[in-house]
Amino acid sequence: MQTNTPSRSRIRLTRRGRLAVVVAGAVVAGTAVAVPLLTLAGGHEQGKPVALVIPEGWRASQVYDAIDKTLKLPAGTTRKSLDKAALRLPSEAGGNPEGYLYPATYQVREGASPESLLRTMVETASRKHNGAPVAAGAQRNAMNVYQTVTIASIVQAEAATKVDMGKVARVVLNRLERGMPLQMDSTINYALNRNTLRTTQDDTQIASPYNSYQRMGLPPTPIDNPGEEAMRAALNPTPGDWLYFVAVRPGDTRFTADYSEHLRNVADFNALHQSAAAQPSGGSPTDPTGSTVPAAPWTAGS
């Protein structure tokens, strides 16, 4: 359903990435799920297990790199093992495990294989996502489970807090229901394989199925591997009519259904960060998650 909204080029949403930090085998602001020990073929258990921590919001490429490092394999080995892993993914995934490499702490013993690790991650995600409550929640939102995981991945990338997650999920659904492009910077970042808050007008013109400024609907796959809170938000979004949001400062993400109000919020964002960039300390301001905030003025569209 199409509604009267400003032209596509004038509606912009900002993004706040949410990163987890691995410290001494633990995850800060990250995963609480622990997966049982992965043993060697034949059941041998030799040596002390190594903790492989997969934070919420990591992309598949990051998971592959982490597996290579944990197993002390040449870079690219895990990615090349996908065809041999025989992963039981949804048919919609087309063999791409993005969204189904479940964030958790995996205990790994020496000699484990990339294939066994990938299978365990996908099996863990499937157990989490394929239950009746998830299917019922997806159906309430007129979505299937795979689409819900895709929404959860956007929520994971865009929202910094549990409260904001429910609101971001609602923005996604509201825009889909109104026939509006999602225009999420996180999908642009995925297409460009980067993590940044600095999205330019040229970025929004790239030719990619993940360009949610140019293409309608959801991206073809999830854009990361979401955790439980993001999935819960996608299944039970906060009630509201919001269509826009901008993270003005840490703890101050402003949601609105009014485009003029959104422009005022964006102006506050620009003024705050332009002022911060001009301070003698120098450098670009950063938010608590480590994402760099644009130092130059930023406007909603052109």
Short mmCIF file of C-alpha atoms in Angstrom, two decimals:
data_model
loop_
_atom_site.label_atom_id
_atom_site.label_comp_id
_atom_site.label_asym_id
_atom_site.label_seq_id
_atom_site.Cartn_x
_atom_site.Cartn_y
_atom_site.Cartn_z
CA MET A 1 0.00 0.00 0.00
CA GLN A 2 1.43 3.36 -1.05
CA THR A 3 0.92 6.45 1.08
CA ASN A 4 1.70 10.10 0.56
CA THR A 5 5.29 10.46 1.69
CA PRO A 6 8.23 12.62 0.64
CA SER A 7 10.12 11.35 -2.40
CA ARG A 8 12.43 8.37 -1.92
CA SER A 9 15.57 10.49 -2.11
CA ARG A 10 14.49 12.63 0.82
CA ILE A 11 13.71 9.95 3.39
CA ARG A 12 16.74 8.72 5.31
CA LEU A 13 17.25 6.66 8.40
CA THR A 14 20.43 6.54 10.38
CA ARG A 15 22.16 3.49 11.74
CA ARG A 16 23.79 2.56 15.02
CA GLY A 17 25.80 -0.64 14.85
CA ARG A 18 25.92 -2.79 18.00
CA LEU A 19 29.24 -4.48 18.52
CA ALA A 20 30.16 -7.02 21.16
CA VAL A 21 33.66 -7.08 22.60
CA VAL A 22 35.45 -10.31 23.39
CA VAL A 23 37.40 -10.02 26.64
CA ALA A 24 39.21 -12.97 28.20
CA GLY A 25 36.82 -15.46 26.66
CA ALA A 26 33.67 -13.57 27.65
CA VAL A 27 31.41 -11.36 25.59
CA VAL A 28 30.52 -7.89 26.77
CA ALA A 29 26.97 -6.89 25.78
CA GLY A 30 26.78 -10.06 23.79
CA THR A 31 25.96 -13.72 23.83
CA ALA A 32 24.86 -15.65 26.89
CA VAL A 33 24.16 -18.96 25.14
CA ALA A 34 26.75 -21.69 25.73
CA VAL A 35 26.87 -24.64 23.33
CA PRO A 36 28.08 -28.05 24.55
CA LEU A 37 31.62 -29.22 23.81
CA LEU A 38 32.44 -30.05 20.20
CA THR A 39 34.64 -33.14 20.25
CA LEU A 40 36.95 -34.78 17.77
CA ALA A 41 35.75 -37.40 15.37
CA GLY A 42 35.63 -40.72 17.18
CA GLY A 43 34.79 -39.12 20.52
CA HIS A 44 38.35 -38.41 21.64
CA GLU A 45 38.68 -35.45 24.00
CA GLN A 46 42.24 -34.24 24.12
CA GLY A 47 43.54 -31.06 25.66
CA LYS A 48 41.76 -28.06 27.04
CA PRO A 49 38.83 -26.78 24.94
CA VAL A 50 39.04 -23.36 23.35
CA ALA A 51 36.09 -20.96 23.57
CA LEU A 52 34.92 -19.68 20.19
CA VAL A 53 32.74 -16.65 20.89
CA ILE A 54 30.35 -15.52 18.16
CA PRO A 55 28.83 -12.17 19.17
CA GLU A 56 25.33 -11.07 18.24
CA GLY A 57 25.31 -9.19 14.96
CA TRP A 58 28.42 -10.73 13.43
CA ARG A 59 28.21 -11.34 9.70
CA ALA A 60 28.94 -14.75 8.21
CA SER A 61 32.27 -13.47 6.88
CA GLN A 62 33.34 -12.58 10.42
CA VAL A 63 32.28 -16.01 11.68
CA TYR A 64 34.30 -17.72 8.95
CA ASP A 65 37.39 -15.72 9.89
CA ALA A 66 36.92 -16.52 13.58
CA ILE A 67 36.65 -20.25 12.88
CA ASP A 68 39.81 -20.15 10.76
CA LYS A 69 41.71 -18.42 13.57
CA THR A 70 40.35 -20.70 16.29
CA LEU A 71 41.22 -23.85 14.34
CA LYS A 72 44.52 -22.32 13.16
CA LEU A 73 43.63 -22.81 9.51
CA PRO A 74 44.65 -20.70 6.49
CA ALA A 75 42.40 -17.72 5.88
CA GLY A 76 39.46 -18.64 3.67
CA THR A 77 39.36 -22.32 4.67
CA THR A 78 35.98 -22.19 6.40
CA ARG A 79 34.34 -20.25 3.57
CA LYS A 80 35.58 -22.88 1.10
CA SER A 81 34.16 -25.67 3.28
CA LEU A 82 30.54 -24.53 2.94
CA ASP A 83 29.72 -26.94 0.12
CA LYS A 84 31.05 -29.87 2.15
CA ALA A 85 29.27 -28.88 5.36
CA ALA A 86 25.82 -30.04 4.15
CA LEU A 87 24.08 -27.35 6.17
CA ARG A 88 20.35 -27.81 6.75
CA LEU A 89 19.20 -24.31 5.89
CA PRO A 90 15.76 -23.00 4.93
CA SER A 91 15.05 -23.28 1.21
CA GLU A 92 14.82 -19.48 1.01
CA ALA A 93 18.46 -19.20 2.05
CA GLY A 94 19.73 -20.69 -1.19
CA GLY A 95 22.65 -22.25 0.66
CA ASN A 96 23.71 -18.96 2.30
CA PRO A 97 24.00 -19.45 6.10
CA GLU A 98 23.81 -15.72 6.89
CA GLY A 99 21.37 -15.31 9.79
CA TYR A 100 21.74 -18.95 10.86
CA LEU A 101 25.25 -18.97 12.37
CA TYR A 102 23.87 -18.62 15.84
CA PRO A 103 25.59 -16.21 18.27
CA ALA A 104 26.89 -18.21 21.21
CA THR A 105 30.00 -19.44 22.99
CA TYR A 106 31.16 -22.70 21.40
CA GLN A 107 33.61 -24.93 23.27
CA VAL A 108 35.99 -26.41 20.70
CA ARG A 109 38.70 -29.05 21.12
CA GLU A 110 41.77 -29.36 18.95
CA GLY A 111 41.02 -31.21 15.73
CA ALA A 112 37.44 -30.00 15.25
CA SER A 113 36.57 -29.16 11.65
CA PRO A 114 35.02 -26.06 10.06
CA GLU A 115 32.18 -28.23 8.78
CA SER A 116 31.29 -29.53 12.26
CA LEU A 117 31.34 -26.02 13.71
CA LEU A 118 29.16 -24.60 10.95
CA ARG A 119 26.68 -27.47 11.32
CA THR A 120 26.46 -26.93 15.08
CA MET A 121 25.82 -23.19 14.62
CA VAL A 122 23.09 -23.81 12.05
CA GLU A 123 21.50 -26.57 14.13
CA THR A 124 21.49 -24.26 17.16
CA ALA A 125 19.81 -21.50 15.14
CA SER A 126 17.26 -23.92 13.73
CA ARG A 127 16.30 -25.11 17.22
CA LYS A 128 15.84 -21.48 18.27
CA HIS A 129 13.96 -20.34 15.17
CA ASN A 130 11.81 -23.33 14.24
CA GLY A 131 9.65 -23.61 17.35
CA ALA A 132 5.91 -23.06 17.29
CA PRO A 133 6.05 -19.67 19.09
CA VAL A 134 8.40 -18.28 16.44
CA ALA A 135 6.23 -19.54 13.59
CA ALA A 136 3.12 -18.09 15.25
CA GLY A 137 4.80 -14.74 15.86
CA ALA A 138 5.99 -14.55 12.26
CA GLN A 139 2.50 -15.35 11.01
CA ARG A 140 1.02 -12.55 13.13
CA ASN A 141 3.25 -10.14 11.22
CA ALA A 142 2.34 -11.71 7.85
CA MET A 143 5.90 -13.02 7.53
CA ASN A 144 7.54 -16.42 7.35
CA VAL A 145 10.35 -17.42 9.71
CA TYR A 146 13.13 -16.61 7.24
CA GLN A 147 11.75 -13.12 6.67
CA THR A 148 11.52 -12.66 10.43
CA VAL A 149 15.18 -13.61 10.83
CA THR A 150 15.99 -11.05 8.12
CA ILE A 151 14.08 -8.35 10.01
CA ALA A 152 15.83 -9.36 13.23
CA SER A 153 19.20 -8.98 11.52
CA ILE A 154 18.32 -5.40 10.54
CA VAL A 155 17.13 -4.70 14.07
CA GLN A 156 20.39 -6.10 15.45
CA ALA A 157 22.41 -3.79 13.22
CA GLU A 158 20.32 -0.67 13.73
CA ALA A 159 19.40 -0.67 17.42
CA ALA A 160 21.69 -0.12 20.40
CA THR A 161 19.25 -1.05 23.19
CA LYS A 162 16.51 -3.56 23.88
CA VAL A 163 13.91 -0.77 23.96
CA ASP A 164 15.04 0.59 20.59
CA MET A 165 14.98 -2.89 19.06
CA GLY A 166 11.22 -3.15 19.39
CA LYS A 167 10.76 0.29 17.85
CA VAL A 168 13.13 -0.35 14.96
CA ALA A 169 11.25 -3.58 14.21
CA ARG A 170 8.04 -1.58 14.14
CA VAL A 171 9.55 0.96 11.73
CA VAL A 172 10.55 -1.88 9.39
CA LEU A 173 7.06 -3.40 9.44
CA ASN A 174 5.33 -0.03 9.09
CA ARG A 175 7.38 0.86 6.05
CA LEU A 176 6.80 -2.53 4.46
CA GLU A 177 3.06 -2.24 5.04
CA ARG A 178 2.99 1.21 3.42
CA GLY A 179 4.98 0.16 0.38
CA MET A 180 7.92 2.36 1.37
CA PRO A 181 11.56 1.41 0.78
CA LEU A 182 13.26 0.52 4.04
CA GLN A 183 16.21 2.90 3.42
CA MET A 184 18.33 1.36 6.15
CA ASP A 185 22.01 2.28 6.14
CA SER A 186 22.85 -1.12 7.63
CA THR A 187 21.87 -2.82 4.36
CA ILE A 188 24.17 -0.46 2.45
CA ASN A 189 26.98 -1.31 4.84
CA TYR A 190 26.37 -5.00 4.24
CA ALA A 191 26.49 -4.53 0.49
CA LEU A 192 29.78 -2.62 0.82
CA ASN A 193 31.17 -5.01 3.47
CA ARG A 194 31.84 -2.28 6.02
CA ASN A 195 30.64 -0.92 9.38
CA THR A 196 30.17 2.83 9.49
CA LEU A 197 27.64 5.56 10.20
CA ARG A 198 28.88 7.63 7.27
CA THR A 199 26.49 6.93 4.40
CA THR A 200 26.73 9.25 1.39
CA GLN A 201 24.27 9.97 -1.37
CA ASP A 202 26.55 8.05 -3.76
CA ASP A 203 26.36 5.04 -1.43
CA THR A 204 22.58 4.98 -1.80
CA GLN A 205 22.94 4.66 -5.58
CA ILE A 206 24.99 1.45 -5.61
CA ALA A 207 23.72 -1.45 -7.69
CA SER A 208 23.03 -4.18 -5.16
CA PRO A 209 20.07 -6.32 -4.13
CA TYR A 210 20.90 -5.15 -0.59
CA ASN A 211 20.40 -1.47 -1.45
CA SER A 212 17.22 -0.79 0.49
CA TYR A 213 17.15 2.79 -0.83
CA GLN A 214 16.64 1.62 -4.39
CA ARG A 215 14.86 -1.70 -3.90
CA MET A 216 11.53 -2.35 -2.25
CA GLY A 217 10.92 -4.96 0.42
CA LEU A 218 13.39 -6.88 2.54
CA PRO A 219 16.94 -7.67 1.43
CA PRO A 220 17.32 -11.13 -0.12
CA THR A 221 18.99 -12.59 2.99
CA PRO A 222 19.66 -11.55 6.59
CA ILE A 223 22.53 -9.06 6.91
CA ASP A 224 24.04 -10.57 10.06
CA ASN A 225 23.38 -13.26 12.65
CA PRO A 226 20.90 -11.84 15.18
CA GLY A 227 20.59 -12.76 18.82
CA GLU A 228 17.56 -13.58 20.96
CA GLU A 229 16.60 -10.00 21.82
CA ALA A 230 16.59 -8.90 18.19
CA MET A 231 14.56 -11.95 17.22
CA ARG A 232 12.12 -11.28 20.03
CA ALA A 233 11.73 -7.68 18.83
CA ALA A 234 11.06 -8.83 15.27
CA LEU A 235 8.36 -11.21 16.51
CA ASN A 236 6.79 -8.75 18.97
CA PRO A 237 7.51 -5.20 17.76
CA THR A 238 6.54 -2.30 19.98
CA PRO A 239 3.16 -0.81 18.98
CA GLY A 240 3.56 2.53 17.22
CA ASP A 241 3.16 4.43 13.97
CA TRP A 242 6.84 5.41 13.54
CA LEU A 243 8.37 5.62 10.07
CA TYR A 244 11.69 7.39 10.82
CA PHE A 245 14.38 7.39 13.47
CA VAL A 246 17.75 8.93 14.17
CA ALA A 247 20.21 8.29 17.00
CA VAL A 248 21.02 11.86 18.02
CA ARG A 249 23.36 10.80 20.83
CA PRO A 250 23.91 7.69 22.95
CA GLY A 251 20.65 6.97 24.76
CA ASP A 252 18.69 9.45 22.63
CA THR A 253 17.24 7.70 19.58
CA ARG A 254 14.22 9.62 18.31
CA PHE A 255 11.38 7.88 16.52
CA THR A 256 8.59 9.69 14.70
CA ALA A 257 5.88 9.28 12.06
CA ASP A 258 6.21 12.91 10.99
CA TYR A 259 8.80 13.72 8.34
CA SER A 260 9.15 17.36 9.39
CA GLU A 261 9.86 16.28 12.96
CA HIS A 262 12.38 13.79 11.64
CA LEU A 263 14.20 16.58 9.80
CA ARG A 264 14.39 18.57 13.04
CA ASN A 265 15.83 15.52 14.81
CA VAL A 266 18.40 15.11 12.05
CA ALA A 267 19.31 18.79 12.40
CA ASP A 268 19.93 18.20 16.12
CA PHE A 269 22.16 15.25 15.23
CA ASN A 270 24.16 17.33 12.76
CA ALA A 271 24.53 20.26 15.15
CA LEU A 272 25.68 18.05 18.01
CA HIS A 273 28.29 16.17 16.03
CA GLN A 274 29.49 19.17 14.06
CA SER A 275 30.14 20.88 17.40
CA ALA A 276 31.89 17.83 18.81
CA ALA A 277 34.10 17.55 15.73
CA ALA A 278 35.21 21.18 16.16
CA GLN A 279 36.46 20.64 19.72
CA PRO A 280 40.25 21.01 20.27
CA SER A 281 40.66 17.34 21.19
CA GLY A 282 40.27 16.54 17.51
CA GLY A 283 39.21 13.33 15.83
CA SER A 284 35.77 12.06 15.01
CA PRO A 285 33.33 11.50 17.87
CA THR A 286 32.40 7.92 18.55
CA ASP A 287 29.45 6.26 20.21
CA PRO A 288 29.91 3.65 22.96
CA THR A 289 29.80 0.80 20.47
CA GLY A 290 32.83 2.11 18.63
CA SER A 291 31.07 3.27 15.48
CA THR A 292 32.35 6.59 14.15
CA VAL A 293 29.79 9.37 13.93
CA PRO A 294 30.04 11.64 10.86
CA ALA A 295 32.10 14.72 11.71
CA ALA A 296 30.69 16.74 8.81
CA PRO A 297 27.08 17.99 8.65
CA TRP A 298 24.68 15.29 7.51
CA THR A 299 21.23 15.91 6.07
CA ALA A 300 18.23 13.73 5.32
CA GLY A 301 18.57 13.29 1.61
CA SER A 302 19.42 15.85 -0.99
#
